[in-house]
Amino acid sequence: MRSTAGRHDRRISPVFLGIAAVTAVAGWAVWTGFAGSTGFAVFLFVTGGWVVSLCLHEYAHARTALHSGDISVGAKGYLTLNPLKYTHALLSIVLPVLFVIMGGIGLPGGAAFIERGRIRGRRRHSLISAAGPLTNVLFAVVCTAPFWLDALDGVPVPFRYALAFLALLQVTAAILNSVPVPGLDGYGVIEPWLPYGIRRQVEPFAPFGLIAVFAVLWIPEVNGAFFDAIDAVLRGLGVSEFETYCGLDAYRFWQELTGGDDTRCTVGAVVYTGR
């Protein structure tokens, strides 16, 4: 008899609900200016929103896999949105958050283990891999909606900056994860269509694909071209480089506390002090 994921396997985890609640409260604090330190509220809001997007990214992989034939994802806990259920919590949650804190870049995670042998059809395999980055794209569209809808009237400047920076993280994650390098979702999309011999040859390099991508990003010319592309995408969504930069400055609230700031982001009467 064909088993399916039960209701318990699909019940939203209290861990995810707690993260979402912290994000919502922090967003309210940023919007109203309730917090004593708006920068700290921005930090909590963006970090919480980023973790929520990581959970949704993995959920999209798992949900698509479930409908494609891998009924094991329910028993693994992937459908509960609980980040602690991922195969590699370090790669999916810890490292992406650390990269945001240190570098202001959306590191793509990847930890939902899909039993590919249960799935038939190359299109299904490709769709499962594409589901994650598409979730980041959707998240970016939602974050930037006030910008491209020209609906910023009444949106507090701190909240606007926070949304801009959160959108930048989603765009960087979507683009980086779409690179056709073994170990990333972009390669997962094209892998089913490659000859078997090529797949066998590149398979050993999958664990190092993400490291290779970031090593290449250290090349100044590549780094500049990459962020030029990010800025172009965000401009198309109505978000300026100034707004994303000020969002990053507000996010790094600790720089103001340590006196390490030397630039200012100013809109109207609102001043943010950043790096």
mmCIF file with all atom_site columns, C-alpha atoms in Angstrom, residues 47-138:
data_model
loop_
_atom_site.group_PDB
_atom_site.id
_atom_site.type_symbol
_atom_site.label_atom_id
_atom_site.label_alt_id
_atom_site.label_comp_id
_atom_site.label_asym_id
_atom_site.label_entity_id
_atom_site.label_seq_id
_atom_site.pdbx_PDB_ins_code
_atom_site.Cartn_x
_atom_site.Cartn_y
_atom_site.Cartn_z
_atom_site.occupancy
_atom_site.B_iso_or_equiv
_atom_site.pdbx_formal_charge
_atom_site.auth_seq_id
_atom_site.auth_comp_id
_atom_site.auth_asym_id
_atom_site.auth_atom_id
_atom_site.pdbx_PDB_model_num
ATOM 1  C CA . THR A 1 47  ? 17.886 37.835 10.227  1.00 0.00 ? 47  THR A CA 1
ATOM 2  C CA . GLY A 1 48  ? 14.497 36.346 11.100  1.00 0.00 ? 48  GLY A CA 1
ATOM 3  C CA . GLY A 1 49  ? 13.181 37.016 7.609   1.00 0.00 ? 49  GLY A CA 1
ATOM 4  C CA . TRP A 1 50  ? 16.295 35.446 6.108   1.00 0.00 ? 50  TRP A CA 1
ATOM 5  C CA . VAL A 1 51  ? 15.915 32.271 8.210   1.00 0.00 ? 51  VAL A CA 1
ATOM 6  C CA . VAL A 1 52  ? 12.226 32.093 7.261   1.00 0.00 ? 52  VAL A CA 1
ATOM 7  C CA . SER A 1 53  ? 13.208 32.277 3.586   1.00 0.00 ? 53  SER A CA 1
ATOM 8  C CA . LEU A 1 54  ? 15.792 29.505 4.078   1.00 0.00 ? 54  LEU A CA 1
ATOM 9  C CA . CYS A 1 55  ? 13.105 27.293 5.607   1.00 0.00 ? 55  CYS A CA 1
ATOM 10 C CA . LEU A 1 56  ? 10.731 28.044 2.730   1.00 0.00 ? 56  LEU A CA 1
ATOM 11 C CA . HIS A 1 57  ? 13.535 27.319 0.242   1.00 0.00 ? 57  HIS A CA 1
ATOM 12 C CA . GLU A 1 58  ? 14.037 23.818 1.644   1.00 0.00 ? 58  GLU A CA 1
ATOM 13 C CA . TYR A 1 59  ? 10.291 23.302 2.037   1.00 0.00 ? 59  TYR A CA 1
ATOM 14 C CA . ALA A 1 60  ? 9.832  24.071 -1.668  1.00 0.00 ? 60  ALA A CA 1
ATOM 15 C CA . HIS A 1 61  ? 12.366 21.365 -2.558  1.00 0.00 ? 61  HIS A CA 1
ATOM 16 C CA . ALA A 1 62  ? 10.661 18.862 -0.245  1.00 0.00 ? 62  ALA A CA 1
ATOM 17 C CA . ARG A 1 63  ? 7.105  19.666 -1.260  1.00 0.00 ? 63  ARG A CA 1
ATOM 18 C CA . THR A 1 64  ? 7.933  19.386 -4.945  1.00 0.00 ? 64  THR A CA 1
ATOM 19 C CA . ALA A 1 65  ? 9.723  16.101 -4.276  1.00 0.00 ? 65  ALA A CA 1
ATOM 20 C CA . LEU A 1 66  ? 6.685  14.773 -2.406  1.00 0.00 ? 66  LEU A CA 1
ATOM 21 C CA . HIS A 1 67  ? 4.414  15.430 -5.379  1.00 0.00 ? 67  HIS A CA 1
ATOM 22 C CA . SER A 1 68  ? 7.048  13.949 -7.686  1.00 0.00 ? 68  SER A CA 1
ATOM 23 C CA . GLY A 1 69  ? 7.189  10.612 -5.882  1.00 0.00 ? 69  GLY A CA 1
ATOM 24 C CA . ASP A 1 70  ? 9.530  10.922 -2.896  1.00 0.00 ? 70  ASP A CA 1
ATOM 25 C CA . ILE A 1 71  ? 7.127  10.206 -0.053  1.00 0.00 ? 71  ILE A CA 1
ATOM 26 C CA . SER A 1 72  ? 10.014 9.915  2.431   1.00 0.00 ? 72  SER A CA 1
ATOM 27 C CA . VAL A 1 73  ? 10.304 13.688 2.882   1.00 0.00 ? 73  VAL A CA 1
ATOM 28 C CA . GLY A 1 74  ? 7.409  13.674 5.329   1.00 0.00 ? 74  GLY A CA 1
ATOM 29 C CA . ALA A 1 75  ? 9.062  11.221 7.721   1.00 0.00 ? 75  ALA A CA 1
ATOM 30 C CA . LYS A 1 76  ? 12.267 13.297 7.557   1.00 0.00 ? 76  LYS A CA 1
ATOM 31 C CA . GLY A 1 77  ? 10.384 16.318 8.886   1.00 0.00 ? 77  GLY A CA 1
ATOM 32 C CA . TYR A 1 78  ? 11.031 18.510 5.855   1.00 0.00 ? 78  TYR A CA 1
ATOM 33 C CA . LEU A 1 79  ? 7.372  19.456 5.496   1.00 0.00 ? 79  LEU A CA 1
ATOM 34 C CA . THR A 1 80  ? 7.202  20.958 8.996   1.00 0.00 ? 80  THR A CA 1
ATOM 35 C CA . LEU A 1 81  ? 9.449  23.929 8.084   1.00 0.00 ? 81  LEU A CA 1
ATOM 36 C CA . ASN A 1 82  ? 11.615 23.044 11.089  1.00 0.00 ? 82  ASN A CA 1
ATOM 37 C CA . PRO A 1 83  ? 15.214 24.124 10.299  1.00 0.00 ? 83  PRO A CA 1
ATOM 38 C CA . LEU A 1 84  ? 16.510 21.613 12.876  1.00 0.00 ? 84  LEU A CA 1
ATOM 39 C CA . LYS A 1 85  ? 15.272 18.769 10.672  1.00 0.00 ? 85  LYS A CA 1
ATOM 40 C CA . TYR A 1 86  ? 17.594 19.557 7.809   1.00 0.00 ? 86  TYR A CA 1
ATOM 41 C CA . THR A 1 87  ? 20.366 17.115 6.996   1.00 0.00 ? 87  THR A CA 1
ATOM 42 C CA . HIS A 1 88  ? 23.041 19.795 7.354   1.00 0.00 ? 88  HIS A CA 1
ATOM 43 C CA . ALA A 1 89  ? 21.844 22.494 9.739   1.00 0.00 ? 89  ALA A CA 1
ATOM 44 C CA . LEU A 1 90  ? 25.305 24.102 9.519   1.00 0.00 ? 90  LEU A CA 1
ATOM 45 C CA . LEU A 1 91  ? 25.102 24.559 5.737   1.00 0.00 ? 91  LEU A CA 1
ATOM 46 C CA . SER A 1 92  ? 21.436 25.510 5.617   1.00 0.00 ? 92  SER A CA 1
ATOM 47 C CA . ILE A 1 93  ? 21.075 27.871 8.571   1.00 0.00 ? 93  ILE A CA 1
ATOM 48 C CA . VAL A 1 94  ? 24.262 28.657 10.503  1.00 0.00 ? 94  VAL A CA 1
ATOM 49 C CA . LEU A 1 95  ? 26.583 29.509 7.599   1.00 0.00 ? 95  LEU A CA 1
ATOM 50 C CA . PRO A 1 96  ? 23.990 31.542 5.655   1.00 0.00 ? 96  PRO A CA 1
ATOM 51 C CA . VAL A 1 97  ? 23.274 33.662 8.758   1.00 0.00 ? 97  VAL A CA 1
ATOM 52 C CA . LEU A 1 98  ? 27.005 34.137 9.447   1.00 0.00 ? 98  LEU A CA 1
ATOM 53 C CA . PHE A 1 99  ? 27.605 35.238 5.851   1.00 0.00 ? 99  PHE A CA 1
ATOM 54 C CA . VAL A 1 100 ? 24.826 37.804 6.157   1.00 0.00 ? 100 VAL A CA 1
ATOM 55 C CA . ILE A 1 101 ? 26.334 39.149 9.377   1.00 0.00 ? 101 ILE A CA 1
ATOM 56 C CA . MET A 1 102 ? 29.900 39.248 8.062   1.00 0.00 ? 102 MET A CA 1
ATOM 57 C CA . GLY A 1 103 ? 29.481 40.025 4.399   1.00 0.00 ? 103 GLY A CA 1
ATOM 58 C CA . GLY A 1 104 ? 25.924 41.094 3.713   1.00 0.00 ? 104 GLY A CA 1
ATOM 59 C CA . ILE A 1 105 ? 25.471 38.372 1.100   1.00 0.00 ? 105 ILE A CA 1
ATOM 60 C CA . GLY A 1 106 ? 22.795 35.704 0.767   1.00 0.00 ? 106 GLY A CA 1
ATOM 61 C CA . LEU A 1 107 ? 24.569 32.365 0.956   1.00 0.00 ? 107 LEU A CA 1
ATOM 62 C CA . PRO A 1 108 ? 22.480 29.615 -0.626  1.00 0.00 ? 108 PRO A CA 1
ATOM 63 C CA . GLY A 1 109 ? 21.896 26.702 1.704   1.00 0.00 ? 109 GLY A CA 1
ATOM 64 C CA . GLY A 1 110 ? 21.147 23.152 0.721   1.00 0.00 ? 110 GLY A CA 1
ATOM 65 C CA . ALA A 1 111 ? 20.205 20.371 3.073   1.00 0.00 ? 111 ALA A CA 1
ATOM 66 C CA . ALA A 1 112 ? 16.972 18.637 2.131   1.00 0.00 ? 112 ALA A CA 1
ATOM 67 C CA . PHE A 1 113 ? 18.006 15.108 1.188   1.00 0.00 ? 113 PHE A CA 1
ATOM 68 C CA . ILE A 1 114 ? 15.797 13.940 -1.666  1.00 0.00 ? 114 ILE A CA 1
ATOM 69 C CA . GLU A 1 115 ? 15.686 10.254 -2.530  1.00 0.00 ? 115 GLU A CA 1
ATOM 70 C CA . ARG A 1 116 ? 16.077 10.713 -6.267  1.00 0.00 ? 116 ARG A CA 1
ATOM 71 C CA . GLY A 1 117 ? 15.636 7.011  -6.970  1.00 0.00 ? 117 GLY A CA 1
ATOM 72 C CA . ARG A 1 118 ? 11.954 7.352  -6.092  1.00 0.00 ? 118 ARG A CA 1
ATOM 73 C CA . ILE A 1 119 ? 11.391 9.986  -8.764  1.00 0.00 ? 119 ILE A CA 1
ATOM 74 C CA . ARG A 1 120 ? 10.757 9.252  -12.413 1.00 0.00 ? 120 ARG A CA 1
ATOM 75 C CA . GLY A 1 121 ? 11.185 11.735 -15.230 1.00 0.00 ? 121 GLY A CA 1
ATOM 76 C CA . ARG A 1 122 ? 13.913 14.272 -15.888 1.00 0.00 ? 122 ARG A CA 1
ATOM 77 C CA . ARG A 1 123 ? 11.509 17.196 -15.772 1.00 0.00 ? 123 ARG A CA 1
ATOM 78 C CA . ARG A 1 124 ? 10.511 16.305 -12.228 1.00 0.00 ? 124 ARG A CA 1
ATOM 79 C CA . HIS A 1 125 ? 14.131 16.165 -11.103 1.00 0.00 ? 125 HIS A CA 1
ATOM 80 C CA . SER A 1 126 ? 14.774 19.567 -12.660 1.00 0.00 ? 126 SER A CA 1
ATOM 81 C CA . LEU A 1 127 ? 11.671 21.081 -11.108 1.00 0.00 ? 127 LEU A CA 1
ATOM 82 C CA . ILE A 1 128 ? 12.647 19.859 -7.638  1.00 0.00 ? 128 ILE A CA 1
ATOM 83 C CA . SER A 1 129 ? 16.013 21.615 -7.936  1.00 0.00 ? 129 SER A CA 1
ATOM 84 C CA . ALA A 1 130 ? 14.481 24.781 -9.374  1.00 0.00 ? 130 ALA A CA 1
ATOM 85 C CA . ALA A 1 131 ? 11.859 25.071 -6.622  1.00 0.00 ? 131 ALA A CA 1
ATOM 86 C CA . GLY A 1 132 ? 14.324 26.455 -4.066  1.00 0.00 ? 132 GLY A CA 1
ATOM 87 C CA . PRO A 1 133 ? 15.743 29.402 -6.054  1.00 0.00 ? 133 PRO A CA 1
ATOM 88 C CA . LEU A 1 134 ? 12.258 30.193 -7.359  1.00 0.00 ? 134 LEU A CA 1
ATOM 89 C CA . THR A 1 135 ? 11.167 30.576 -3.741  1.00 0.00 ? 135 THR A CA 1
ATOM 90 C CA . ASN A 1 136 ? 13.912 33.157 -3.207  1.00 0.00 ? 136 ASN A CA 1
ATOM 91 C CA . VAL A 1 137 ? 12.755 34.959 -6.344  1.00 0.00 ? 137 VAL A CA 1
ATOM 92 C CA . LEU A 1 138 ? 9.183  35.052 -5.042  1.00 0.00 ? 138 LEU A CA 1
#
